[in-house]
Amino acid sequence: MAVRLDEIDRKILVELQADAGQSLDEIARKVGSSKTPVWNRIRRMREAGVITRTTAILDAEALGLEACFFVLIRTSEHEAEWQKKFLRTLKERPEVLEAHRLAGDIDYILKVRVKNARAYDTFYQALISEVRIYNVTALLSMEEIKATTVLPM
């Protein structure tokens, strides 16, 4: 169920998404409010689950993680135990940045960030040794055109 947000709440969220390291004074000035009401609104949005965490966004290439693969997975297994093991395996792999269950011919898509193709193969070999998978297709991203964590307000 969506949480009710007014215009000031939305302005605060825009500012936090742009730079969560801003001071309360800066955010308050930008949204046309004062520090205490802004703090109370942020606290309320945290309690309501609108703001789930505050984090830093790192540059993968600066850290040597130059290869981004999108991994398409088809499985012939659909039992609860297999799915539980598969999901646990994905959550334990730091290379997996995103994992989605899909409708259609492909069952899952993963976004995997690694150093290079050899590192991807190491990931792939570990994955298939832990979980039975019918078919895996890896697509190497040649260029990241857009990547954002900013949600539309």
Backbone as a printed PyTorch tensor [residue, N CA C, xyz], in Angstrom:
tensor([[[  0.8380,  -1.1710,   0.0000],
         [  0.0000,   0.0000,   0.0000],
         [  0.8900,   1.2440,   0.0000]],

        [[  0.6260,   2.1520,  -0.8960],
         [  1.4200,   3.3670,  -1.0250],
         [  1.2020,   4.2900,   0.1690]],

        [[  2.2840,   4.9240,   0.5870],
         [  2.2420,   5.8820,   1.6880],
         [  1.8660,   7.2430,   1.1130]],

        [[  1.0450,   7.9830,   1.8430],
         [  0.6580,   9.3360,   1.4000],
         [  1.8210,  10.2900,   1.6260]],

        [[  2.2210,  10.9540,   0.5510],
         [  3.3030,  11.9280,   0.6230],
         [  2.8100,  13.2510,   0.0650]],

        [[  3.1460,  14.3380,   0.7320],
         [  2.7820,  15.6400,   0.1960],
         [  3.9530,  16.2040,  -0.6250]],

        [[  3.7720,  17.4200,  -1.1140],
         [  4.7770,  18.0290,  -1.9880],
         [  6.1230,  18.2070,  -1.2890]],

        [[  6.1070,  18.5840,  -0.0340],
         [  7.3730,  18.7610,   0.6990],
         [  8.0680,  17.4260,   0.9070]],

        [[  7.3030,  16.3810,   1.2560],
         [  7.8950,  15.0360,   1.3850],
         [  8.6050,  14.6490,   0.0810]],

        [[  7.9480,  14.8750,  -1.0300],
         [  8.5200,  14.5210,  -2.3350],
         [  9.7820,  15.3350,  -2.6410]],

        [[  9.7630,  16.6100,  -2.2800],
         [ 10.9540,  17.4460,  -2.4780],
         [ 12.1130,  16.9310,  -1.6240]],

        [[ 11.8080,  16.5250,  -0.3970],
         [ 12.8410,  15.9620,   0.4860],
         [ 13.4150,  14.6960,  -0.1300]],

        [[ 12.5450,  13.8500,  -0.6470],
         [ 13.0150,  12.6090,  -1.2630],
         [ 13.8840,  12.8720,  -2.4910]],

        [[ 13.5140,  13.8720,  -3.2810],
         [ 14.3450,  14.2500,  -4.4410],
         [ 15.7330,  14.6550,  -3.9570]],

        [[ 15.7920,  15.4610,  -2.9250],
         [ 17.0810,  15.9120,  -2.3950],
         [ 17.8950,  14.7490,  -1.8270]],

        [[ 17.2560,  13.8640,  -1.0830],
         [ 17.9710,  12.7200,  -0.5150],
         [ 18.4860,  11.7860,  -1.5980]],

        [[ 17.7060,  11.6010,  -2.6590],
         [ 18.1650,  10.7420,  -3.7590],
         [ 19.3350,  11.3790,  -4.5070]],

        [[ 19.3520,  12.6930,  -4.5840],
         [ 20.4480,  13.3820,  -5.2610],
         [ 21.7310,  13.2850,  -4.4430]],

        [[ 21.6120,  13.4630,  -3.1140],
         [ 22.7780,  13.4060,  -2.2300],
         [ 22.3160,  13.2680,  -0.7890]],

        [[ 22.3190,  12.0530,  -0.2900],
         [ 21.8520,  11.8020,   1.0750],
         [ 22.8320,  12.3230,   2.1220]],

        [[ 24.0020,  12.7610,   1.6830],
         [ 24.9860,  13.3010,   2.6010],
         [ 24.7810,  14.7830,   2.9080]],

        [[ 23.7970,  15.3920,   2.2960],
         [ 23.5060,  16.8040,   2.5700],
         [ 23.0980,  16.9790,   4.0290]],

        [[ 23.3980,  18.1270,   4.5630],
         [ 22.9670,  18.4200,   5.9370],
         [ 21.4610,  18.6860,   5.9410]],

        [[ 20.8720,  18.5220,   7.1040],
         [ 19.4460,  18.8480,   7.2630],
         [ 19.1900,  20.3100,   6.9300]],

        [[ 20.1360,  21.1790,   7.2970],
         [ 19.9880,  22.6090,   6.9870],
         [ 19.9040,  22.8340,   5.4810]],

        [[ 20.7720,  22.1480,   4.7160],
         [ 20.7510,  22.3000,   3.2550],
         [ 19.4310,  21.8150,   2.6670]],

        [[ 18.9980,  20.6440,   3.1070],
         [ 17.7390,  20.0860,   2.5870],
         [ 16.5770,  21.0140,   2.9290]],

        [[ 16.5310,  21.4740,   4.1800],
         [ 15.4470,  22.3600,   4.6160],
         [ 15.4180,  23.6310,   3.7590]],

        [[ 16.5850,  24.2140,   3.5050],
         [ 16.6440,  25.4270,   2.6870],
         [ 16.1220,  25.1470,   1.2810]],

        [[ 16.5170,  24.0150,   0.7010],
         [ 16.1280,  23.6880,  -0.6770],
         [ 14.6380,  23.3900,  -0.8170]],

        [[ 14.0290,  22.8600,   0.2370],
         [ 12.6040,  22.5070,   0.1360],
         [ 11.6980,  23.5870,   0.7420]],

        [[ 12.3030,  24.6450,   1.2760],
         [ 11.5110,  25.7480,   1.8220],
         [ 10.8970,  25.4400,   3.1700]],

        [[ 11.6630,  24.7940,   4.0340],
         [ 11.1630,  24.4490,   5.3580],
         [ 12.2730,  24.7280,   6.3640]],

        [[ 12.0960,  24.2770,   7.5880],
         [ 13.1500,  24.4030,   8.5850],
         [ 13.6230,  23.0090,   8.9970]],

        [[ 14.7210,  22.9970,   9.7240],
         [ 15.4300,  21.7550,  10.0440],
         [ 14.5780,  20.7240,  10.8050]],

        [[ 13.9220,  21.1350,  11.8670],
         [ 13.1650,  20.1850,  12.6960],
         [ 12.0180,  19.5240,  11.9290]],

        [[ 11.1770,  20.2670,  11.2060],
         [ 10.1240,  19.6110,  10.4380],
         [ 10.6800,  18.6510,   9.3650]],

        [[ 11.7950,  19.0320,   8.7620],
         [ 12.4120,  18.1420,   7.7570],
         [ 12.8710,  16.8600,   8.4310]],

        [[ 13.5290,  16.9710,   9.5850],
         [ 13.9720,  15.7870,  10.3120],
         [ 12.7840,  14.8960,  10.6780]],

        [[ 11.6980,  15.5040,  11.1460],
         [ 10.5070,  14.7300,  11.5110],
         [  9.9090,  14.0210,  10.2940]],

        [[  9.8990,  14.6940,   9.1590],
         [  9.3750,  14.0720,   7.9320],
         [ 10.2590,  12.9000,   7.5010]],

        [[ 11.5670,  13.0800,   7.5660],
         [ 12.4870,  11.9930,   7.1990],
         [ 12.2930,  10.8160,   8.1400]],

        [[ 12.1930,  11.0860,   9.4340],
         [ 11.9720,  10.0190,  10.4200],
         [ 10.6750,   9.2770,  10.1250]],

        [[  9.6150,  10.0350,   9.8240],
         [  8.3120,   9.4230,   9.5210],
         [  8.4030,   8.5480,   8.2640]],

        [[  9.1110,   9.0340,   7.2430],
         [  9.2420,   8.2550,   5.9990],
         [ 10.0960,   7.0140,   6.2130]],

        [[ 11.0820,   7.0860,   7.1080],
         [ 11.8520,   5.8800,   7.4620],
         [ 10.9430,   4.8610,   8.1610]],

        [[ 10.1930,   5.3350,   9.1400],
         [  9.3020,   4.4520,   9.8950],
         [  8.2510,   3.8170,   8.9980]],

        [[  7.8080,   4.5400,   7.9710],
         [  6.7970,   4.0270,   7.0430],
         [  7.4020,   3.1130,   5.9790]],

        [[  8.7360,   3.0270,   5.9420],
         [  9.3900,   2.1630,   4.9600],
         [  9.6130,   2.8110,   3.6060]],

        [[  9.3400,   4.1030,   3.4830],
         [  9.5920,   4.8070,   2.2180],
         [ 11.0980,   4.9290,   2.0020]],

        [[ 11.8130,   5.3090,   3.0530],
         [ 13.2810,   5.3470,   3.0280],
         [ 13.7410,   4.0760,   3.7210]],

        [[ 14.3850,   3.1990,   2.9640],
         [ 14.7760,   1.9090,   3.5330],
         [ 16.1890,   1.9010,   4.0880]],

        [[ 17.0850,   2.7100,   3.4860],
         [ 18.4600,   2.7860,   3.9700],
         [ 19.1620,   3.9570,   3.3050]],

        [[ 20.2970,   4.3280,   3.8670],
         [ 21.1440,   5.3580,   3.2940],
         [ 22.4750,   4.6930,   2.9830]],

        [[ 22.9740,   4.9170,   1.7650],
         [ 24.1670,   4.2050,   1.3370],
         [ 25.0170,   5.0800,   0.4290]],

        [[ 26.2060,   4.6090,   0.0840],
         [ 27.0760,   5.2960,  -0.8750],
         [ 27.0550,   4.5170,  -2.1820]],

        [[ 27.0620,   5.2250,  -3.2870],
         [ 27.0990,   4.5870,  -4.6020],
         [ 28.5330,   4.6390,  -5.0920]],

        [[ 29.0970,   3.4840,  -5.3660],
         [ 30.4970,   3.3670,  -5.7520],
         [ 30.6370,   3.2100,  -7.2610]],

        [[ 31.7780,   3.5950,  -7.7840],
         [ 32.0810,   3.4530,  -9.2030],
         [ 32.7240,   2.0830,  -9.4210]],

        [[ 31.9920,   1.1750, -10.0550],
         [ 32.4630,  -0.2030, -10.2460],
         [ 33.7720,  -0.2450, -11.0340]],

        [[ 33.8730,   0.5380, -12.0820],
         [ 35.0850,   0.5210, -12.9010],
         [ 36.2900,   1.0420, -12.1280]],

        [[ 36.0940,   2.0410, -11.2950],
         [ 37.1900,   2.5620, -10.4750],
         [ 37.6880,   1.4980,  -9.5050]],

        [[ 36.8230,   0.5510,  -9.1740],
         [ 37.1880,  -0.5440,  -8.2680],
         [ 37.6610,  -1.7820,  -9.0230]],

        [[ 37.8240,  -1.6590, -10.3460],
         [ 38.3210,  -2.7760, -11.1480],
         [ 37.2650,  -3.7740, -11.5700]],

        [[ 35.9970,  -3.4560, -11.3630],
         [ 34.9070,  -4.3570, -11.7620],
         [ 34.3560,  -3.8570, -13.0940]],

        [[ 35.0950,  -4.1540, -14.1590],
         [ 34.8220,  -3.5550, -15.4610],
         [ 33.7990,  -4.2970, -16.3070]],

        [[ 33.4690,  -5.5140, -15.9650],
         [ 32.5560,  -6.3080, -16.7960],
         [ 31.1950,  -6.4520, -16.1270]],

        [[ 30.1640,  -6.1030, -16.8840],
         [ 28.7910,  -6.2590, -16.4140],
         [ 28.0970,  -7.2580, -17.3340]],

        [[ 27.6100,  -8.3300, -16.7520],
         [ 26.8980,  -9.3580, -17.5080],
         [ 25.4360,  -9.4010, -17.0660]],

        [[ 24.5660,  -9.5870, -18.0390],
         [ 23.1780,  -9.9050, -17.7530],
         [ 23.0370, -11.3910, -18.0460]],

        [[ 22.6070, -12.1270, -17.0490],
         [ 22.5770, -13.5810, -17.1280],
         [ 21.1250, -14.0370, -17.1550]],

        [[ 20.7620, -14.6950, -18.2460],
         [ 19.4060, -15.2090, -18.4220],
         [ 19.4050, -16.6710, -18.0100]],

        [[ 18.5170, -17.0370, -17.1320],
         [ 18.4850, -18.4020, -16.5940],
         [ 17.1300, -19.0240, -16.8580]],

        [[ 17.2000, -20.2240, -17.4470],
         [ 16.0040, -21.0540, -17.5850],
         [ 16.2190, -22.2900, -16.7330]],

        [[ 15.1710, -22.6850, -16.0520],
         [ 15.2760, -23.8630, -15.2050],
         [ 14.1270, -24.8100, -15.5060]],

        [[ 14.3870, -26.0830, -15.3160],
         [ 13.3110, -27.0580, -15.4180],
         [ 12.8190, -27.4250, -14.0110]],

        [[ 13.4500, -26.8260, -13.0210],
         [ 13.1070, -27.0810, -11.6160],
         [ 12.1930, -25.9590, -11.1230]],

        [[ 11.0850, -26.3390, -10.5250],
         [ 10.1900, -25.3200,  -9.9880],
         [  9.6910, -25.6740,  -8.5840]],

        [[ 10.3530, -26.6470,  -7.9690],
         [  9.9660, -27.0430,  -6.6230],
         [ 10.4450, -26.0090,  -5.6200]],

        [[  9.7560, -25.9320,  -4.5040],
         [ 10.0640, -24.9480,  -3.4630],
         [ 11.4860, -25.1130,  -2.9320]],

        [[ 11.9300, -26.3410,  -2.7550],
         [ 13.2690, -26.5800,  -2.2010],
         [ 14.3540, -26.0900,  -3.1640]],

        [[ 14.1710, -26.3560,  -4.4670],
         [ 15.1420, -25.8730,  -5.4610],
         [ 15.1820, -24.3570,  -5.4360]],

        [[ 14.0050, -23.7090,  -5.4300],
         [ 13.9510, -22.2570,  -5.4450],
         [ 14.6100, -21.6670,  -4.2050]],

        [[ 14.3750, -22.2820,  -3.0630],
         [ 14.9800, -21.8090,  -1.8160],
         [ 16.5050, -21.8640,  -1.9030]],

        [[ 17.0310, -22.9690,  -2.4220],
         [ 18.4790, -23.1180,  -2.5630],
         [ 19.0280, -22.1220,  -3.5820]],

        [[ 18.3340, -21.9430,  -4.7020],
         [ 18.7580, -21.0120,  -5.7480],
         [ 18.8050, -19.5800,  -5.2100]],

        [[ 17.7550, -19.1510,  -4.5360],
         [ 17.7040, -17.7930,  -3.9900],
         [ 18.7770, -17.5770,  -2.9270]],

        [[ 19.0020, -18.5710,  -2.0920],
         [ 20.0600, -18.4740,  -1.0710],
         [ 21.4210, -18.3410,  -1.7500]],

        [[ 21.6510, -19.1280,  -2.8030],
         [ 22.9080, -19.0630,  -3.5410],
         [ 23.1220, -17.6760,  -4.1350]],

        [[ 22.0810, -17.1050,  -4.7480],
         [ 22.1980, -15.7720,  -5.3390],
         [ 22.5070, -14.7200,  -4.2820]],

        [[ 21.8340, -14.7980,  -3.1510],
         [ 22.0300, -13.8120,  -2.0870],
         [ 23.4340, -13.8840,  -1.5000]],

        [[ 24.0570, -15.0570,  -1.5600],
         [ 25.4050, -15.2280,  -1.0180],
         [ 26.4990, -14.7680,  -1.9810]],

        [[ 26.1580, -14.5440,  -3.2460],
         [ 27.1550, -14.1670,  -4.2630],
         [ 27.2320, -12.6420,  -4.3720]],

        [[ 28.3330, -12.0290,  -3.9440],
         [ 28.4360, -10.5670,  -4.0140],
         [ 28.4620, -10.0300,  -5.4430]],

        [[ 28.7940, -10.8730,  -6.4190],
         [ 28.8140, -10.4360,  -7.8180],
         [ 27.4150, -10.1430,  -8.3460]],

        [[ 26.4030, -10.7510,  -7.7480],
         [ 25.0240, -10.5650,  -8.2040],
         [ 24.4840,  -9.2690,  -7.6080]],

        [[ 24.3220,  -8.2580,  -8.4610],
         [ 23.8140,  -6.9680,  -8.0060],
         [ 22.2970,  -6.9350,  -7.9940]],

        [[ 21.7020,  -7.6290,  -8.9570],
         [ 20.2470,  -7.7010,  -9.0460],
         [ 19.8520,  -9.0890,  -9.5200]],

        [[ 18.6920,  -9.5380,  -9.0830],
         [ 18.1220, -10.8030,  -9.5400],
         [ 16.6110, -10.6250,  -9.6060]],

        [[ 16.0370, -11.0080, -10.7380],
         [ 14.5960, -10.8520, -10.9320],
         [ 14.0080, -12.1570, -11.4690]],

        [[ 12.8370, -12.5370, -10.9570],
         [ 12.0820, -13.6600, -11.5080],
         [ 11.1630, -13.0770, -12.5660]],

        [[ 11.1230, -13.7120, -13.7280],
         [ 10.4200, -13.1540, -14.8790],
         [  9.2200, -13.9900, -15.2990]],

        [[  8.3240, -13.3470, -16.0240],
         [  7.2640, -14.0510, -16.7370],
         [  7.8010, -14.3020, -18.1540]],

        [[  7.4070, -15.3990, -18.7750],
         [  7.8440, -15.6630, -20.1420],
         [  8.7890, -16.8420, -20.2270]],

        [[  9.5610, -16.8820, -21.3120],
         [ 10.4460, -18.0190, -21.5820],
         [ 11.6500, -18.0940, -20.6480]],

        [[ 12.1080, -16.9590, -20.1700],
         [ 13.2530, -16.9110, -19.2620],
         [ 12.7080, -16.8480, -17.8400]],

        [[ 13.2770, -17.6500, -16.9530],
         [ 12.7870, -17.6940, -15.5750],
         [ 13.3740, -16.6000, -14.6860]],

        [[ 14.6840, -16.3260, -14.8590],
         [ 15.3640, -15.3390, -14.0270],
         [ 16.3370, -14.5310, -14.8700]],

        [[ 16.5690, -13.2990, -14.4600],
         [ 17.6400, -12.4990, -15.0390],
         [ 18.4700, -11.9540, -13.8860]],

        [[ 19.7900, -12.0280, -14.0460],
         [ 20.7140, -11.5280, -13.0400],
         [ 21.5540, -10.4090, -13.6410]],

        [[ 21.8920,  -9.4550, -12.8380],
         [ 22.8980,  -8.4600, -13.2140],
         [ 24.1250,  -8.7950, -12.3860]],

        [[ 25.2130,  -9.1170, -13.0750],
         [ 26.4260,  -9.5950, -12.4140],
         [ 27.5750,  -8.6510, -12.7630]],

        [[ 28.2870,  -8.1790, -11.7630],
         [ 29.4170,  -7.2700, -11.9800],
         [ 30.6930,  -7.9730, -11.5170]],

        [[ 31.6550,  -8.1090, -12.4420],
         [ 32.9130,  -8.7950, -12.1600],
         [ 34.0730,  -8.0580, -12.8290]],

        [[ 35.2770,  -8.5130, -12.5460],
         [ 36.4810,  -7.8870, -13.0890],
         [ 36.6020,  -8.0800, -14.5980]],

        [[ 36.3410,  -9.3010, -15.0670],
         [ 36.5350,  -9.6180, -16.4900],
         [ 35.8200, -10.9320, -16.8200]],

        [[ 35.9890, -11.3950, -18.0500],
         [ 35.3250, -12.6300, -18.4950],
         [ 35.7850, -13.8390, -17.6900]],

        [[ 37.0320, -13.8870, -17.3320],
         [ 37.5350, -15.0110, -16.5190],
         [ 36.8470, -15.0310, -15.1580]],

        [[ 36.6550, -13.8680, -14.5690],
         [ 35.9600, -13.7860, -13.2800],
         [ 34.4990, -14.1920, -13.4420]],

        [[ 33.8940, -13.8360, -14.5840],
         [ 32.5160, -14.2800, -14.8280],
         [ 32.4670, -15.8030, -14.9030]],

        [[ 33.4320, -16.4160, -15.5920],
         [ 33.4390, -17.8700, -15.7090],
         [ 33.5820, -18.5250, -14.3360]],

        [[ 34.3850, -17.9490, -13.4730],
         [ 34.5160, -18.4700, -12.1080],
         [ 33.1660, -18.4070, -11.3920]],

        [[ 32.4720, -17.2800, -11.5370],
         [ 31.1330, -17.1370, -10.9610],
         [ 30.1920, -18.1910, -11.5370]],

        [[ 30.1960, -18.3190, -12.8600],
         [ 29.3100, -19.2610, -13.5530],
         [ 29.5630, -20.7020, -13.0820]],

        [[ 30.8260, -21.0850, -13.0140],
         [ 31.1610, -22.4550, -12.5830],
         [ 30.6920, -22.7040, -11.1470]],

        [[ 30.8480, -21.7100, -10.3020],
         [ 30.3930, -21.8560,  -8.9110],
         [ 28.8710, -21.9720,  -8.8600]],

        [[ 28.1890, -21.1560,  -9.6460],
         [ 26.7200, -21.1840,  -9.6540],
         [ 26.1880, -22.5440, -10.0860]],

        [[ 26.6900, -23.0600, -11.2120],
         [ 26.1580, -24.3330, -11.7080],
         [ 26.6040, -25.5250, -10.8650]],

        [[ 27.6540, -25.3510, -10.0580],
         [ 28.0540, -26.4370,  -9.1600],
         [ 27.1490, -26.4970,  -7.9320]],

        [[ 26.5080, -25.3600,  -7.6030],
         [ 25.6620, -25.2980,  -6.4160],
         [ 24.1930, -25.5680,  -6.7030]],

        [[ 23.7410, -25.2000,  -7.9040],
         [ 22.3210, -25.2960,  -8.2310],
         [ 22.1750, -25.8530,  -9.6430]],

        [[ 21.2420, -26.7630,  -9.8040],
         [ 20.9740, -27.3500, -11.1220],
         [ 20.1940, -26.3450, -11.9760]],

        [[ 20.7580, -26.0140, -13.1450],
         [ 20.1440, -25.0330, -14.0370],
         [ 20.0550, -25.6370, -15.4300]],

        [[ 18.9180, -25.4540, -16.0740],
         [ 18.6780, -26.0200, -17.4020],
         [ 19.4710, -25.2990, -18.4820]],

        [[ 19.4220, -23.9500, -18.4770],
         [ 20.0890, -23.1820, -19.5220],
         [ 20.5130, -21.8230, -18.9790]],

        [[ 21.7290, -21.4210, -19.3360],
         [ 22.2510, -20.1150, -18.9300],
         [ 22.7600, -19.3940, -20.1680]],

        [[ 22.3480, -18.1610, -20.3450],
         [ 22.8610, -17.3120, -21.4210],
         [ 23.4150, -16.0530, -20.7750]],

        [[ 24.6740, -15.7470, -21.0610],
         [ 25.3060, -14.5490, -20.5060],
         [ 25.4610, -13.5150, -21.6110]],

        [[ 25.0370, -12.2980, -21.3190],
         [ 25.1500, -11.1880, -22.2530],
         [ 26.0630, -10.1380, -21.6360]],

        [[ 27.1550,  -9.8130, -22.3360],
         [ 28.0980,  -8.8090, -21.8490],
         [ 27.6290,  -7.4280, -22.2570]],

        [[ 27.4980,  -6.5440, -21.3080],
         [ 27.1420,  -5.1580, -21.6080],
         [ 28.3680,  -4.4720, -22.1980]],

        [[ 28.2110,  -3.9240, -23.3780],
         [ 29.3130,  -3.2460, -24.0360],
         [ 29.4530,  -1.8090, -23.5340]],

        [[ 28.3240,  -1.2130, -23.1350],
         [ 28.3380,   0.1630, -22.6640],
         [ 27.1240,   0.3940, -21.7770]],

        [[ 27.3520,   0.9890, -20.6290],
         [ 26.2380,   1.3770, -19.7570],
         [ 25.7610,   2.7480, -20.2000]],

        [[ 24.5450,   2.8170, -20.6790],
         [ 24.0070,   4.0590, -21.1980],
         [ 23.3060,   4.8630, -20.1090]],

        [[ 22.5910,   4.1710, -19.2630],
         [ 21.9410,   4.8390, -18.1290],
         [ 21.8790,   3.8740, -16.9570]],

        [[ 22.2550,   4.3690, -15.8110],
         [ 22.1040,   3.6220, -14.5710],
         [ 21.7740,   4.6340, -13.4810]],

        [[ 20.7210,   4.3880, -12.7700],
         [ 20.3240,   5.2980, -11.7110],
         [ 19.6490,   4.5380, -10.5870]],

        [[ 19.7080,   5.0890,  -9.4240],
         [ 18.9320,   4.5690,  -8.2940],
         [ 17.8030,   5.5350,  -7.9550]],

        [[ 17.7130,   6.6270,  -8.7050],
         [ 16.7370,   7.6750,  -8.4280],
         [ 15.3650,   7.2580,  -8.9720]],

        [[ 14.3890,   7.2070,  -8.0660],
         [ 13.0220,   6.8890,  -8.4580],
         [ 12.3000,   8.1710,  -8.8770]],

        [[ 11.3980,   8.0730,  -9.8520],
         [ 10.6670,   9.2690, -10.2490],
         [  9.7440,   9.7520,  -9.1410]],

        [[  9.7020,  11.0310,  -8.9490],
         [  8.8500,  11.6250,  -7.9120],
         [  7.7550,  12.3610,  -8.6230]]])
